[in-house]
PDB file of C-alpha atoms and ligand atoms in Angstrom:
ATOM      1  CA  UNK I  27       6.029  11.022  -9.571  1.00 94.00           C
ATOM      2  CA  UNK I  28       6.526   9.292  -6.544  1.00 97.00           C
ATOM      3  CA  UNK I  29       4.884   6.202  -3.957  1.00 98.00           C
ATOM      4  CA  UNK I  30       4.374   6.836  -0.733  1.00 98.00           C
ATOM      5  CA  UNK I  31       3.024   3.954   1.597  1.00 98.00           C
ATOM      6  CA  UNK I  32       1.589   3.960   4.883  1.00 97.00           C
ATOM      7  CA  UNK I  33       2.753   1.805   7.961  1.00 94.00           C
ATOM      8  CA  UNK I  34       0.954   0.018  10.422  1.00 92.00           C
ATOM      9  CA  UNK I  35      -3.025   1.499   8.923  1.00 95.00           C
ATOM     10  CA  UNK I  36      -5.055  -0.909  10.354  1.00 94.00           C
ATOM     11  CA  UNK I  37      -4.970  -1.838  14.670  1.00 87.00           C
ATOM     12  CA  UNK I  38      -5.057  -5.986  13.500  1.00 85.00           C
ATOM     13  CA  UNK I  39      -2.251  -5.291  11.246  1.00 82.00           C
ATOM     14  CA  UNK I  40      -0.292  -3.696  13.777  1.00 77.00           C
ATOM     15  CA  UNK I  41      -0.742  -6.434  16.393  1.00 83.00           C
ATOM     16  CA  UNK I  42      -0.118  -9.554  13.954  1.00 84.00           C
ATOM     17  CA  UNK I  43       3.296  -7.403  13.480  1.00 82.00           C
ATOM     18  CA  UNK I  44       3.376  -6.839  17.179  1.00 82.00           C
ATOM     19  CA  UNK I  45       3.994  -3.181  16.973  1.00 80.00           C
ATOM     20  CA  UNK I  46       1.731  -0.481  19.146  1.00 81.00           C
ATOM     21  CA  UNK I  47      -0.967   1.400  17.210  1.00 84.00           C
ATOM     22  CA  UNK I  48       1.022   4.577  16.349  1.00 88.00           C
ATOM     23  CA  UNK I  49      -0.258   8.017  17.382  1.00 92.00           C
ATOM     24  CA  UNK I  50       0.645   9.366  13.786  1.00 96.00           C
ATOM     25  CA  UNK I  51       0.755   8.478  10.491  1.00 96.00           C
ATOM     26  CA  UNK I  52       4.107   6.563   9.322  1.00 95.00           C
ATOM     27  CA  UNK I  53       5.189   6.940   5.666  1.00 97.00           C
ATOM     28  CA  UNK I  54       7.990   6.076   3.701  1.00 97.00           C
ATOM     29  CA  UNK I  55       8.484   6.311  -0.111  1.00 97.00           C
ATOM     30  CA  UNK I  56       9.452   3.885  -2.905  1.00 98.00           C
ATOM     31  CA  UNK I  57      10.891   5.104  -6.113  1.00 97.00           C
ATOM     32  CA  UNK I  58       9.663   5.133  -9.355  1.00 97.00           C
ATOM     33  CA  UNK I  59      11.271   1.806 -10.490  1.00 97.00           C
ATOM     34  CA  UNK I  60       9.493   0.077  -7.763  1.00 98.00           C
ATOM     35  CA  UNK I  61       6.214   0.187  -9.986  1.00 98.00           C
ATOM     36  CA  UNK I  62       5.023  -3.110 -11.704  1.00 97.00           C
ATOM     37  CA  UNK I  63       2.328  -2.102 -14.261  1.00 94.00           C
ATOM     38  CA  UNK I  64      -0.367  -4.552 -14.883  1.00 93.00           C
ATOM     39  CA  UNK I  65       0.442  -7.541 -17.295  1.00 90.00           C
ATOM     40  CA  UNK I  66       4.306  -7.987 -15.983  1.00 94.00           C
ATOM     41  CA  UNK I  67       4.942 -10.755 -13.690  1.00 95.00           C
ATOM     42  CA  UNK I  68       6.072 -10.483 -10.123  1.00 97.00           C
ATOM     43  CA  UNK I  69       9.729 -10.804 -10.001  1.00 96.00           C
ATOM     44  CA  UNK I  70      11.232 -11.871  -6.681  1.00 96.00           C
ATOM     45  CA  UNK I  71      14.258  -9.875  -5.253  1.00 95.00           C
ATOM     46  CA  UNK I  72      17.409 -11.876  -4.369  1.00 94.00           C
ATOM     47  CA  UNK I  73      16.926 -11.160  -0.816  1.00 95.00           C
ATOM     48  CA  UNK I  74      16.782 -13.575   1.777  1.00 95.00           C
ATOM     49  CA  UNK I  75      13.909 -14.845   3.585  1.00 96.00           C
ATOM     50  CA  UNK I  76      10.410 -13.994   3.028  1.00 97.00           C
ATOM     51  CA  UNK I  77       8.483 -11.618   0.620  1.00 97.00           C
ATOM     52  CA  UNK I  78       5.295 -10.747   1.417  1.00 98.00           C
ATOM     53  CA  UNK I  79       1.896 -10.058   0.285  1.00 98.00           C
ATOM     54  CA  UNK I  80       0.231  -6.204   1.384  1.00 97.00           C
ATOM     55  CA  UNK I  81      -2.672  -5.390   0.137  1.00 98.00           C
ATOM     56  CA  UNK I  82      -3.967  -1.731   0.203  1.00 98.00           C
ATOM     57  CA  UNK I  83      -6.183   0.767  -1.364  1.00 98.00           C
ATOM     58  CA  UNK I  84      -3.963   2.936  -3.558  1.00 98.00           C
ATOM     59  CA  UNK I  85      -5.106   6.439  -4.395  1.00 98.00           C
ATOM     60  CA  UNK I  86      -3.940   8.562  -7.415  1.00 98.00           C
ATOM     61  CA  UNK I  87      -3.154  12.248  -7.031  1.00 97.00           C
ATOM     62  CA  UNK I  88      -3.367  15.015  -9.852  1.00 95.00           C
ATOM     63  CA  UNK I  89      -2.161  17.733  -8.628  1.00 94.00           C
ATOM     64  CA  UNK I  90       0.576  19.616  -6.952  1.00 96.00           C
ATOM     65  CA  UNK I  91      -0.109  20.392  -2.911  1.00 95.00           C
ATOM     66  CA  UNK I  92       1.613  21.032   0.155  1.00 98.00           C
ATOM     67  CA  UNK I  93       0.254  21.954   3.503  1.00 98.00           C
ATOM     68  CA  UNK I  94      -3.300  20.705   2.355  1.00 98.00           C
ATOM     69  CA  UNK I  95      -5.724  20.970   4.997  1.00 98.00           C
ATOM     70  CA  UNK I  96      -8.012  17.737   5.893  1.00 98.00           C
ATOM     71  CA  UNK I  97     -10.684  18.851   4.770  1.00 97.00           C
ATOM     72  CA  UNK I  98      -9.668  19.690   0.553  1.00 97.00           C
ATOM     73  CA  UNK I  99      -7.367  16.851   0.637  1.00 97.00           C
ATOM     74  CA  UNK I 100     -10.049  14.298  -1.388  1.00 97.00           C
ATOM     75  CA  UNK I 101     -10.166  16.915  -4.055  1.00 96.00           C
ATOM     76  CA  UNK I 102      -6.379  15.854  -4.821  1.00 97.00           C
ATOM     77  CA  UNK I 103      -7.372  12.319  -5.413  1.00 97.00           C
ATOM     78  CA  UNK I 104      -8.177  11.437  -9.297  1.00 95.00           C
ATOM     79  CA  UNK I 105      -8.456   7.661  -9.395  1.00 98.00           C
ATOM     80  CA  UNK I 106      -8.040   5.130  -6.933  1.00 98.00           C
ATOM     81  CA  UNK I 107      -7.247   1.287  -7.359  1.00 98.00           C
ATOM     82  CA  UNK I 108      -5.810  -1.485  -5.389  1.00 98.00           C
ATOM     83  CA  UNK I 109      -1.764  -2.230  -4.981  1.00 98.00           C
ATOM     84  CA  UNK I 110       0.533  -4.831  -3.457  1.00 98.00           C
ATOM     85  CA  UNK I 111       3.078  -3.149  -1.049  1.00 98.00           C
ATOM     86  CA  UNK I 112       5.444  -6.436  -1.708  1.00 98.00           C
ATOM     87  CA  UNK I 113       7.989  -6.742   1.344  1.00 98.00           C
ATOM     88  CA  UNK I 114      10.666  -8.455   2.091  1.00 98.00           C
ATOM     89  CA  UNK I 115       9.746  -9.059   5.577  1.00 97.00           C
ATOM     90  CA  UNK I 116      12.693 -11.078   6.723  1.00 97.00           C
ATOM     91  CA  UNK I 117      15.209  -8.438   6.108  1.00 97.00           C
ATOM     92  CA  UNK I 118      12.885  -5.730   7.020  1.00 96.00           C
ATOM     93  CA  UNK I 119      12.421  -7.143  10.283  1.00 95.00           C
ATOM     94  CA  UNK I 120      16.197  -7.302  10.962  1.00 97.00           C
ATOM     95  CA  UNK I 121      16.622  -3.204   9.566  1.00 97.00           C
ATOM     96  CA  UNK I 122      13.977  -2.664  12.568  1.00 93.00           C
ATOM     97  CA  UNK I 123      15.893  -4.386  14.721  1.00 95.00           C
ATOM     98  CA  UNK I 124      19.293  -2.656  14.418  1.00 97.00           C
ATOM     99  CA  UNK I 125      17.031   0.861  13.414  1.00 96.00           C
ATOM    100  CA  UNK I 126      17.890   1.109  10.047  1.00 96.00           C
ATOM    101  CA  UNK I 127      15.735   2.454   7.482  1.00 95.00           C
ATOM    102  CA  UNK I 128      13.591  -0.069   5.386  1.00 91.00           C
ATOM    103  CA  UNK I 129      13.968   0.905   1.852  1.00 95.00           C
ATOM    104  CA  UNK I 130      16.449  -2.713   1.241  1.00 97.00           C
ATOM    105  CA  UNK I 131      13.141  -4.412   2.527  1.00 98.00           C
ATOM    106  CA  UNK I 132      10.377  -2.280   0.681  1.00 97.00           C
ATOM    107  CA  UNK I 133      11.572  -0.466  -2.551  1.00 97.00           C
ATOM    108  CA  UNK I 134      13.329  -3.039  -5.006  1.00 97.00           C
ATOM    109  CA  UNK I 135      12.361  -3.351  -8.118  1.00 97.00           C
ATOM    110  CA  UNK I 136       8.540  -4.461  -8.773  1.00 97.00           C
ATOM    111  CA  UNK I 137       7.828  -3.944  -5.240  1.00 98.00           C
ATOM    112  CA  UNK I 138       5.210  -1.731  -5.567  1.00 98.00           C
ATOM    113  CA  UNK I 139       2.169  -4.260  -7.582  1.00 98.00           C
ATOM    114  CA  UNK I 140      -0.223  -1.773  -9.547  1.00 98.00           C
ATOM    115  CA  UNK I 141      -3.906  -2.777 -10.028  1.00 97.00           C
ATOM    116  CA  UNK I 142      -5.151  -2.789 -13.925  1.00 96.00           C
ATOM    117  CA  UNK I 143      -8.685  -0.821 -12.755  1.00 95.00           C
ATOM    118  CA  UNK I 144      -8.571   2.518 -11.822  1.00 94.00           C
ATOM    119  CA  UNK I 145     -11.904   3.758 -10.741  1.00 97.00           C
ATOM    120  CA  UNK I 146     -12.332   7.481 -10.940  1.00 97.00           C
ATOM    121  CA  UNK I 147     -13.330  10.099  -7.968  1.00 96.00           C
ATOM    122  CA  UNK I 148     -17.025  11.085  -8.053  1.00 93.00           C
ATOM    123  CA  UNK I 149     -19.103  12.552  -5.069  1.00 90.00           C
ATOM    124  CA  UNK I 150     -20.393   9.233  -4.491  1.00 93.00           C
ATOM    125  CA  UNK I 151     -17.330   7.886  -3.707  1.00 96.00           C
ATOM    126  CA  UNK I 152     -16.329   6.860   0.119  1.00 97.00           C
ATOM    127  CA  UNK I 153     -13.195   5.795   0.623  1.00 98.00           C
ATOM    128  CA  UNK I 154     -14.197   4.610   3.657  1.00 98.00           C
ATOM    129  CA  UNK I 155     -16.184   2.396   3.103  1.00 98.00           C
ATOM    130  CA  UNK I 156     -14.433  -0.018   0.878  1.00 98.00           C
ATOM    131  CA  UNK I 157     -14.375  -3.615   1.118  1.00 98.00           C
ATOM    132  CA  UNK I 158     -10.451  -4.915   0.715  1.00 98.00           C
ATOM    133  CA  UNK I 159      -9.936  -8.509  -0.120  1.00 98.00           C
ATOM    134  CA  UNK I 160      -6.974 -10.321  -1.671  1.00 98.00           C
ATOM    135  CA  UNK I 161      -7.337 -13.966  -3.013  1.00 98.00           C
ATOM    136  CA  UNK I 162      -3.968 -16.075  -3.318  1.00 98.00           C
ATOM    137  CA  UNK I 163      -4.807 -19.050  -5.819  1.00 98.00           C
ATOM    138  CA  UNK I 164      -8.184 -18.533  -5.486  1.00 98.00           C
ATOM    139  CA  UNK I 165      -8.320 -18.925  -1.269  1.00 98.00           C
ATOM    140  CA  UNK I 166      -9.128 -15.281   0.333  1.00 98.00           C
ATOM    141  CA  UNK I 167      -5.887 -14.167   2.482  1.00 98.00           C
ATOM    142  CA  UNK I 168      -6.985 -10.849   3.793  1.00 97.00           C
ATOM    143  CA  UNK I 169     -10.238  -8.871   3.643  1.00 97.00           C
ATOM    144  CA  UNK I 170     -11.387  -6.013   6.039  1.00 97.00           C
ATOM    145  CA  UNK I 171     -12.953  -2.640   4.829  1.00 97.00           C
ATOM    146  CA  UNK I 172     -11.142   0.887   4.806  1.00 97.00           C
ATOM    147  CA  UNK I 173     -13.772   1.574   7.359  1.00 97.00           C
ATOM    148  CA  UNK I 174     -10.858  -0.251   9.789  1.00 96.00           C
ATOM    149  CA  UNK I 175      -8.379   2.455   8.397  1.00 97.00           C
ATOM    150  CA  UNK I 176      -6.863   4.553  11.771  1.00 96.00           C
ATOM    151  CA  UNK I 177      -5.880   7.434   9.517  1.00 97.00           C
ATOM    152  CA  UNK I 178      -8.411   7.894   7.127  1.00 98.00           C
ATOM    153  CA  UNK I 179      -7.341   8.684   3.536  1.00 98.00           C
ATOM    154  CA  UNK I 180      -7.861  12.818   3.928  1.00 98.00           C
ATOM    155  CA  UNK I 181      -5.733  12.728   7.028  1.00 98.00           C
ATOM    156  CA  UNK I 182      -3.054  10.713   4.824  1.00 98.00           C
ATOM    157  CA  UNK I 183      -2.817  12.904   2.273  1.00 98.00           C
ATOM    158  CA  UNK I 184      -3.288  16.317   4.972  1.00 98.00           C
ATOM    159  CA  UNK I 185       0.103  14.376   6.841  1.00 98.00           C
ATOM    160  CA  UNK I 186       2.147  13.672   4.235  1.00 98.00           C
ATOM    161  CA  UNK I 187       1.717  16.934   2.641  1.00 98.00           C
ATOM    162  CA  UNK I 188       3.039  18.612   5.867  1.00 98.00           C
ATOM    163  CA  UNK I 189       6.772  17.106   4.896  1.00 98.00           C
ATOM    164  CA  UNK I 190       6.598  16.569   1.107  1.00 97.00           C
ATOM    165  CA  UNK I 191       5.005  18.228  -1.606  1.00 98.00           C
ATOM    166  CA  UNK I 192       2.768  16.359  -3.470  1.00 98.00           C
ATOM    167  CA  UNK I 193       2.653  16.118  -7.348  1.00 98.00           C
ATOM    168  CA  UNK I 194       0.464  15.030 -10.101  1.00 97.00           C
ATOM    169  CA  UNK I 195       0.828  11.176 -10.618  1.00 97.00           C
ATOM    170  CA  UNK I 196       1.873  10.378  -7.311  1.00 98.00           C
ATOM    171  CA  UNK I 197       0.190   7.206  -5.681  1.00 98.00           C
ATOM    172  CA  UNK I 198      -0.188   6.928  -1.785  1.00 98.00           C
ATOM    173  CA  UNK I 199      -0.111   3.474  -1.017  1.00 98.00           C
ATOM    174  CA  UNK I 200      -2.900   3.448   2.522  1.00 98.00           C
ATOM    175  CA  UNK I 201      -1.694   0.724   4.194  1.00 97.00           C
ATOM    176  CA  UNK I 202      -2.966  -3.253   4.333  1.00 96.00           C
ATOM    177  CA  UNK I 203      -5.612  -4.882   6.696  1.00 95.00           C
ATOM    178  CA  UNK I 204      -4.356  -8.044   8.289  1.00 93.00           C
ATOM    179  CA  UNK I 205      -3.792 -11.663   6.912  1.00 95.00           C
ATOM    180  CA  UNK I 206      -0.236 -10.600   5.082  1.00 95.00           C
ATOM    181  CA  UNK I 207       1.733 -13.791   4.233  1.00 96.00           C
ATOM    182  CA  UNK I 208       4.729 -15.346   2.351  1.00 97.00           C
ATOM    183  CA  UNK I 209       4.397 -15.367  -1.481  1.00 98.00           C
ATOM    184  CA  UNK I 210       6.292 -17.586  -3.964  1.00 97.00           C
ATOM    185  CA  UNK I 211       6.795 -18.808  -7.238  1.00 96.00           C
ATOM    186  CA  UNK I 212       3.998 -19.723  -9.257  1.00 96.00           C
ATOM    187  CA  UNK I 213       0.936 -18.114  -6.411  1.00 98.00           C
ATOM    188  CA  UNK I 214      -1.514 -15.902  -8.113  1.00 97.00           C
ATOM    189  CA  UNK I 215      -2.407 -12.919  -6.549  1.00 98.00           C
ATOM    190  CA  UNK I 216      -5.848 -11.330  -7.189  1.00 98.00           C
ATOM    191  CA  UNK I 217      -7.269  -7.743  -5.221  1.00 98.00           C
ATOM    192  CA  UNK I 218     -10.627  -6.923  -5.363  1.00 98.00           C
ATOM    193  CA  UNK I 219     -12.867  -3.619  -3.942  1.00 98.00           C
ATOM    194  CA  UNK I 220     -16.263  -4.293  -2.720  1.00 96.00           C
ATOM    195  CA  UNK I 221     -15.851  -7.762  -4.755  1.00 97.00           C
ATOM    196  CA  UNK I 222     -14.412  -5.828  -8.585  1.00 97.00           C
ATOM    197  CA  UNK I 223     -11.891  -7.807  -9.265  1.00 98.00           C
ATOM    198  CA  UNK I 224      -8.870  -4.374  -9.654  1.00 98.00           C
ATOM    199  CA  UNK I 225      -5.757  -6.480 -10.003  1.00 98.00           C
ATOM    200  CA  UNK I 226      -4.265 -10.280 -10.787  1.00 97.00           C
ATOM    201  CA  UNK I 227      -0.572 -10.613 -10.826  1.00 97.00           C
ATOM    202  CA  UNK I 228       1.561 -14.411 -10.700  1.00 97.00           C
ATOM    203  CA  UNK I 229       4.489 -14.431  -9.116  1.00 97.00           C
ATOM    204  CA  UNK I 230       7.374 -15.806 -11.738  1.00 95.00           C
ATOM    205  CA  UNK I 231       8.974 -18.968 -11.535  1.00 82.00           C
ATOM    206  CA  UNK I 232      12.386 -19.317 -10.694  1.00 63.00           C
TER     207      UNK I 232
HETATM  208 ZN1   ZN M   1       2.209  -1.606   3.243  1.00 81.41          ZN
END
């Protein structure tokens, strides 16, 4: 099992990171240790500078694919839920800089915030047409719909699959909408999808 998370999703997100739209999907991975399961606390990493808060739709695939053309790649997804792509922006904006990779910055421990709903697939579902919203004690920091996504969720999963192969279990983090900000001891952090409350983690004190 593995997490892969999308870069630079949404075109508001991009620009409040002042970085061009990009032409293709950008991915990177974060290991398995990166997962916090509902009910654990946030931990922060001793890294300098600030962590921040990404929240993104998070879909669950169950089973193994590579090469998957756009148009089957839903039929991977199982589940879906919502997940914190925490980031320690500081340091991740100084690997940019010097064009380093970002793992330091995005794969530590507990980086990788799990929602405690999973909603399954059905042929209702659009993924598309989600509403995203994270609350941080209780005042609403970001909130867009997946409508605003510039690779939808198929193409995602059709990229990715080009380059690695996918397995059962693995979660593709989509990417966040803008508002991302600092978090710190003691915030709580709740994600909701079309207004379901899906996940509510506190950052740890000291
Ligand atoms: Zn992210």
């Amino acid at each position: 099992m593995k997490v892969i998370c999308i870069g630079r999703n949404y075109t508001d997100h991009a620009k409040e990171l002042g970085t061009e739209t990009p032409t293709e999907p950008i991915f990177f991975l974060k290991p398995t240790t990166a997962c916090l399961y509902p009910g654990q606390p946030v931990k922060l990493p001793d890294i300098a500078g600030e962590i921040e808060h990404e929240l993104e739709l998070v879909v669950m695939i169950d089973s193994y694919a590579k090469d998957v053309p756009v148009n089957m790649a839903l039929g991977l997804v199982a589940s879906f839920t919502v997940g914190l792509d925490l980031t320690a922006r500081t340091l991740q904006n100084e690997l940019k800089a010097k064009g380093l990779p970002w793992e330091k910055a995005k794969a530590w421990d507990g980086s990788a915030v799990l929602g405690e709903v999973e909603l399954p697939m059905t042929a209702s579902t659009d993924l598309q047409a989600l509403s995203l919203e994270l609350k941080k004690n209780g005042n609403t920091v970001q909130k867009d719909t997946t409508a605003h996504m510039i690779f939808t969720v198929a193409e995602l999963i059709a990229y990715v699959s080009r380059f690695i192969t996918l397995e059962p279990g693995d979660l593709l983090f989509t990417g966040t909408p803008a508002g991302i900000g600092p978090i710190a001891p003691g915030d709580v952090l709740e994600g909701f999808l079309n207004g379901k409350k899906m996940l509510s983690a506190t950052v740890a004190k000291g």
